Amino acid sequence: MPIVIAVDGPAASGKGTIAARLARTYGLPHLDTGLLYRAVGVKMLGEGHSLDDADAAEGAAWSLVPAGLAEDERLTTGEAGEAASRVAGYPGVRAALLELQQAFAQQDGGAVLDGRDIGTVIAPDAQAKLFITATAEVRAARRWKQLTARGFDIAYEAMLADIVARDERDAGRGAAPMVQADDAVLLDTTDLDIETAFDAARRIVEAARAR
Ligand code: DC
């Protein structure tokens, strides 16, 4: 039976890693939907638009070419994440990216998608829904480690402030805010290493498949 797995949660909660591993485990295609918003944000910056320009952001979203985003290093920076969070608040941007994500979720063999609104808006009928979280402090520390290991010079405090601001914006917006779906299972990874967290996620999916 093909299965659709929806993985939502805040930045640096571990949802991307968990979603990618679930996809490998079940042999499913995986879409990191954050990359779509990051690509729109980076395109805006690259073309010299203000992130306050909702019309330009909507135009950038409609003209987005999704191929190759996973290999684009420019989308991995903190600046890209921040720009993504800003443009993600525009309903026109979300509308432009909706069909593409829903088509991915509805493909015949099943799929794994991760983001903020997968279980609520993109794939409300997904058989397995996970909402992955962790305290802001632990998430900031994880992101700080990743970025400093890649040579970025950034203070932990700045990282934490960034994460808190991003949470507030993603959860507080009117259009498809980040929220746990009623039927999603909460997985708090604050005290879990990635192996234990993945194991817990796999058990949640197994329980959903058995239903
Ligand atoms: O998961 P990420 O850090 O790559 O996401 C970057 C931003 O994109 C996030 O702060 C909010 C936005 N986003 C969204 O609004 N909806 C999604 N499904 C995925 C990401």
Tab-separated table of C-alpha atoms and ligand atoms in Angstrom:
chain	number	residue	atom	x	y	z
A	1	MET	CA	0.000	0.000	0.000
A	2	PRO	CA	1.486	3.365	-0.963
A	3	ILE	CA	1.668	5.705	1.982
A	4	VAL	CA	1.850	9.485	2.276
A	5	ILE	CA	3.907	10.715	5.221
A	6	ALA	CA	3.547	14.345	6.352
A	7	VAL	CA	6.372	15.700	8.513
A	8	ASP	CA	5.934	19.180	9.961
A	9	GLY	CA	7.699	21.217	12.601
A	10	PRO	CA	9.847	24.268	13.293
A	11	ALA	CA	13.332	25.022	11.955
A	12	ALA	CA	16.141	22.696	13.088
A	13	SER	CA	13.763	20.306	14.846
A	14	GLY	CA	15.277	17.378	12.943
A	15	LYS	CA	12.280	17.066	10.616
A	16	GLY	CA	14.350	17.273	7.416
A	17	THR	CA	16.727	14.506	8.444
A	18	ILE	CA	13.894	12.346	9.733
A	19	ALA	CA	11.829	12.870	6.569
A	20	ALA	CA	14.791	11.979	4.331
A	21	ARG	CA	15.480	8.802	6.311
A	22	LEU	CA	11.823	7.778	6.316
A	23	ALA	CA	11.812	8.227	2.533
A	24	ARG	CA	14.866	5.975	2.177
A	25	THR	CA	13.428	3.381	4.567
A	26	TYR	CA	10.110	3.097	2.739
A	27	GLY	CA	11.498	3.694	-0.761
A	28	LEU	CA	9.416	6.853	-1.226
A	29	PRO	CA	10.207	10.105	-3.051
A	30	HIS	CA	10.843	13.023	-0.673
A	31	LEU	CA	10.070	16.720	-1.055
A	32	ASP	CA	11.616	19.251	1.328
A	33	THR	CA	9.020	21.992	0.807
A	34	GLY	CA	11.142	24.559	2.669
A	35	LEU	CA	13.417	24.577	-0.390
A	36	LEU	CA	10.587	26.011	-2.513
A	37	TYR	CA	10.149	28.977	-0.171
A	38	ARG	CA	13.919	29.362	0.141
A	39	ALA	CA	14.230	29.454	-3.655
A	40	VAL	CA	11.571	32.184	-3.877
A	41	GLY	CA	13.335	34.201	-1.146
A	42	VAL	CA	16.758	33.850	-2.773
A	43	LYS	CA	15.344	34.765	-6.183
A	44	MET	CA	13.848	37.944	-4.671
A	45	LEU	CA	17.175	38.920	-3.123
A	46	GLY	CA	19.094	38.029	-6.294
A	47	GLU	CA	16.815	40.212	-8.406
A	48	GLY	CA	17.128	43.109	-5.968
A	49	HIS	CA	13.506	43.092	-4.766
A	50	SER	CA	12.509	44.088	-1.267
A	51	LEU	CA	11.107	41.175	0.723
A	52	ASP	CA	8.174	43.493	1.488
A	53	ASP	CA	7.129	43.338	-2.176
A	54	ALA	CA	4.328	40.732	-2.123
A	55	ASP	CA	3.619	41.040	-5.862
A	56	ALA	CA	7.230	40.396	-6.823
A	57	ALA	CA	7.330	37.437	-4.426
A	58	GLU	CA	4.192	35.979	-5.970
A	59	GLY	CA	5.697	36.414	-9.447
A	60	ALA	CA	8.892	34.693	-8.306
A	61	ALA	CA	6.850	31.804	-6.903
A	62	TRP	CA	4.876	31.297	-10.117
A	63	SER	CA	8.053	31.260	-12.209
A	64	LEU	CA	9.890	28.871	-9.885
A	65	VAL	CA	11.565	25.877	-11.533
A	66	PRO	CA	11.694	23.193	-8.836
A	67	ALA	CA	14.332	20.952	-10.475
A	68	GLY	CA	17.772	20.994	-8.862
A	69	LEU	CA	16.864	22.884	-5.681
A	70	ALA	CA	18.266	20.180	-3.407
A	71	GLU	CA	21.736	20.724	-4.929
A	72	ASP	CA	21.660	24.524	-4.689
A	73	GLU	CA	24.051	25.554	-1.896
A	74	ARG	CA	22.700	29.115	-1.855
A	75	LEU	CA	19.447	27.823	-0.363
A	76	THR	CA	21.131	26.440	2.757
A	77	THR	CA	22.164	29.739	4.382
A	78	GLY	CA	20.509	31.477	7.315
A	79	GLU	CA	19.759	34.421	5.027
A	80	ALA	CA	17.853	32.106	2.669
A	81	GLY	CA	15.860	30.667	5.576
A	82	GLU	CA	14.986	34.125	6.815
A	83	ALA	CA	13.959	35.298	3.326
A	84	ALA	CA	11.902	32.101	2.918
A	85	SER	CA	10.045	32.737	6.147
A	86	ARG	CA	9.252	36.296	5.005
A	87	VAL	CA	7.886	35.381	1.567
A	88	ALA	CA	6.038	32.356	3.010
A	89	GLY	CA	3.662	34.762	4.750
A	90	TYR	CA	2.167	35.967	1.433
A	91	PRO	CA	-0.991	34.043	0.499
A	92	GLY	CA	-0.176	34.558	-3.203
A	93	VAL	CA	3.178	32.826	-2.777
A	94	ARG	CA	1.578	29.893	-0.942
A	95	ALA	CA	-1.113	29.617	-3.633
A	96	ALA	CA	1.529	29.556	-6.380
A	97	LEU	CA	3.385	26.682	-4.696
A	98	LEU	CA	0.297	24.684	-3.692
A	99	GLU	CA	-0.399	22.649	-6.814
A	100	LEU	CA	3.172	21.507	-7.205
A	101	GLN	CA	3.268	20.218	-3.637
A	102	GLN	CA	-0.139	18.570	-3.840
A	103	ALA	CA	0.800	16.819	-7.084
A	104	PHE	CA	3.919	15.490	-5.361
A	105	ALA	CA	1.852	14.242	-2.413
A	106	GLN	CA	-0.706	12.589	-4.674
A	107	GLN	CA	1.671	10.668	-6.947
A	108	ASP	CA	0.821	6.989	-7.298
A	109	GLY	CA	3.507	5.327	-5.222
A	110	GLY	CA	3.157	7.544	-2.134
A	111	ALA	CA	5.540	10.233	-0.867
A	112	VAL	CA	7.174	11.928	2.094
A	113	LEU	CA	6.890	15.729	2.388
A	114	ASP	CA	8.304	17.929	5.116
A	115	GLY	CA	7.463	21.531	5.929
A	116	ARG	CA	5.113	23.574	8.089
A	117	ASP	CA	1.651	22.942	6.615
A	118	ILE	CA	1.881	19.472	5.086
A	119	GLY	CA	-0.486	17.730	7.502
A	120	THR	CA	-2.903	20.669	7.611
A	121	VAL	CA	-3.045	22.072	4.053
A	122	ILE	CA	-0.948	20.185	1.498
A	123	ALA	CA	-1.823	16.583	2.407
A	124	PRO	CA	-4.612	16.648	5.016
A	125	ASP	CA	-5.419	13.013	4.141
A	126	ALA	CA	-1.872	11.725	4.711
A	127	GLN	CA	-1.917	8.344	6.466
A	128	ALA	CA	0.982	9.236	8.763
A	129	LYS	CA	1.465	12.707	10.232
A	130	LEU	CA	4.326	13.707	12.482
A	131	PHE	CA	4.939	17.038	14.162
A	132	ILE	CA	8.601	17.171	15.148
A	133	THR	CA	9.706	19.713	17.700
A	134	ALA	CA	12.438	20.551	20.247
A	135	THR	CA	13.126	23.545	22.489
A	136	ALA	CA	14.371	26.674	20.731
A	137	GLU	CA	17.667	26.439	22.670
A	138	VAL	CA	18.401	22.911	21.485
A	139	ARG	CA	17.401	23.739	17.912
A	140	ALA	CA	19.616	26.838	17.916
A	141	ALA	CA	22.544	24.790	19.225
A	142	ARG	CA	22.056	22.186	16.470
A	143	ARG	CA	21.894	24.799	13.725
A	144	TRP	CA	24.902	26.627	15.195
A	145	LYS	CA	26.946	23.421	15.125
A	146	GLN	CA	25.975	22.685	11.520
A	147	LEU	CA	26.802	26.182	10.302
A	148	THR	CA	30.069	26.611	12.211
A	149	ALA	CA	31.195	23.175	10.981
A	150	ARG	CA	30.692	24.522	7.464
A	151	GLY	CA	32.879	27.529	8.228
A	152	PHE	CA	30.191	30.150	8.930
A	153	ASP	CA	31.082	32.583	11.718
A	154	ILE	CA	27.927	33.087	13.758
A	155	ALA	CA	27.189	33.599	17.475
A	156	TYR	CA	24.908	31.136	19.273
A	157	GLU	CA	22.842	34.011	20.729
A	158	ALA	CA	22.175	35.384	17.250
A	159	MET	CA	21.169	31.915	16.108
A	160	LEU	CA	18.736	31.563	19.022
A	161	ALA	CA	17.189	34.988	18.378
A	162	ASP	CA	16.811	33.985	14.739
A	163	ILE	CA	15.075	30.713	15.575
A	164	VAL	CA	12.678	32.374	18.028
A	165	ALA	CA	11.802	35.115	15.525
A	166	ARG	CA	11.281	32.539	12.758
A	167	ASP	CA	9.003	30.410	14.990
A	168	GLU	CA	6.913	33.450	15.813
A	169	ARG	CA	6.585	34.482	12.192
A	170	ASP	CA	5.831	30.950	10.889
A	171	ALA	CA	3.293	30.192	13.623
A	172	GLY	CA	1.771	33.677	13.738
A	173	ARG	CA	0.991	34.283	10.058
A	174	GLY	CA	-2.589	34.223	8.769
A	175	ALA	CA	-1.897	32.024	5.722
A	176	ALA	CA	-1.376	28.331	6.555
A	177	PRO	CA	0.448	28.957	9.848
A	178	MET	CA	2.743	26.328	11.334
A	179	VAL	CA	0.497	24.314	13.619
A	180	GLN	CA	0.282	20.682	14.647
A	181	ALA	CA	-2.578	18.955	12.788
A	182	ASP	CA	-5.214	17.469	15.114
A	183	ASP	CA	-4.329	13.965	13.969
A	184	ALA	CA	-0.532	14.420	13.923
A	185	VAL	CA	1.672	12.644	16.453
A	186	LEU	CA	3.985	14.961	18.393
A	187	LEU	CA	7.633	13.925	18.572
A	188	ASP	CA	9.803	16.054	20.867
A	189	THR	CA	13.470	15.513	19.963
A	190	THR	CA	14.918	17.826	22.641
A	191	ASP	CA	16.576	14.966	24.538
A	192	LEU	CA	16.946	12.541	21.644
A	193	ASP	CA	19.917	11.930	19.364
A	194	ILE	CA	19.108	11.491	15.688
A	195	GLU	CA	19.131	7.674	15.847
A	196	THR	CA	16.632	7.556	18.720
A	197	ALA	CA	14.506	10.258	17.123
A	198	PHE	CA	14.432	8.402	13.819
A	199	ASP	CA	13.486	5.180	15.549
A	200	ALA	CA	10.584	6.907	17.296
A	201	ALA	CA	9.469	8.422	13.971
A	202	ARG	CA	9.581	5.017	12.270
A	203	ARG	CA	7.421	3.538	15.023
A	204	ILE	CA	4.850	6.312	14.552
A	205	VAL	CA	4.712	5.499	10.825
A	206	GLU	CA	4.454	1.759	11.534
A	207	ALA	CA	1.544	2.382	13.899
A	208	ALA	CA	-0.181	4.490	11.230
A	209	ARG	CA	0.358	1.778	8.603
A	210	ALA	CA	-1.139	-0.829	10.907
A	211	ARG	CA	-4.348	1.177	11.364
B	1	DC	O1	12.111	24.180	6.650
B	1	DC	P1	12.930	25.406	6.231
B	1	DC	O2	13.738	26.005	7.333
B	1	DC	O3	13.760	25.138	5.024
B	1	DC	O4	11.824	26.497	5.809
B	1	DC	C1	12.162	27.823	5.513
B	1	DC	C2	10.950	28.714	5.686
B	1	DC	O5	9.981	28.410	4.670
B	1	DC	C3	10.206	28.558	7.004
B	1	DC	O6	10.709	29.421	7.985
B	1	DC	C4	8.777	28.864	6.636
B	1	DC	C5	8.677	28.521	5.187
B	1	DC	N1	7.933	27.261	4.935
B	1	DC	C6	6.568	27.319	4.949
B	1	DC	O7	5.994	28.362	5.237
B	1	DC	N2	5.837	26.210	4.642
B	1	DC	C7	6.428	25.052	4.358
B	1	DC	N3	5.689	23.975	4.053
B	1	DC	C8	7.843	24.964	4.388
B	1	DC	C9	8.579	26.099	4.686
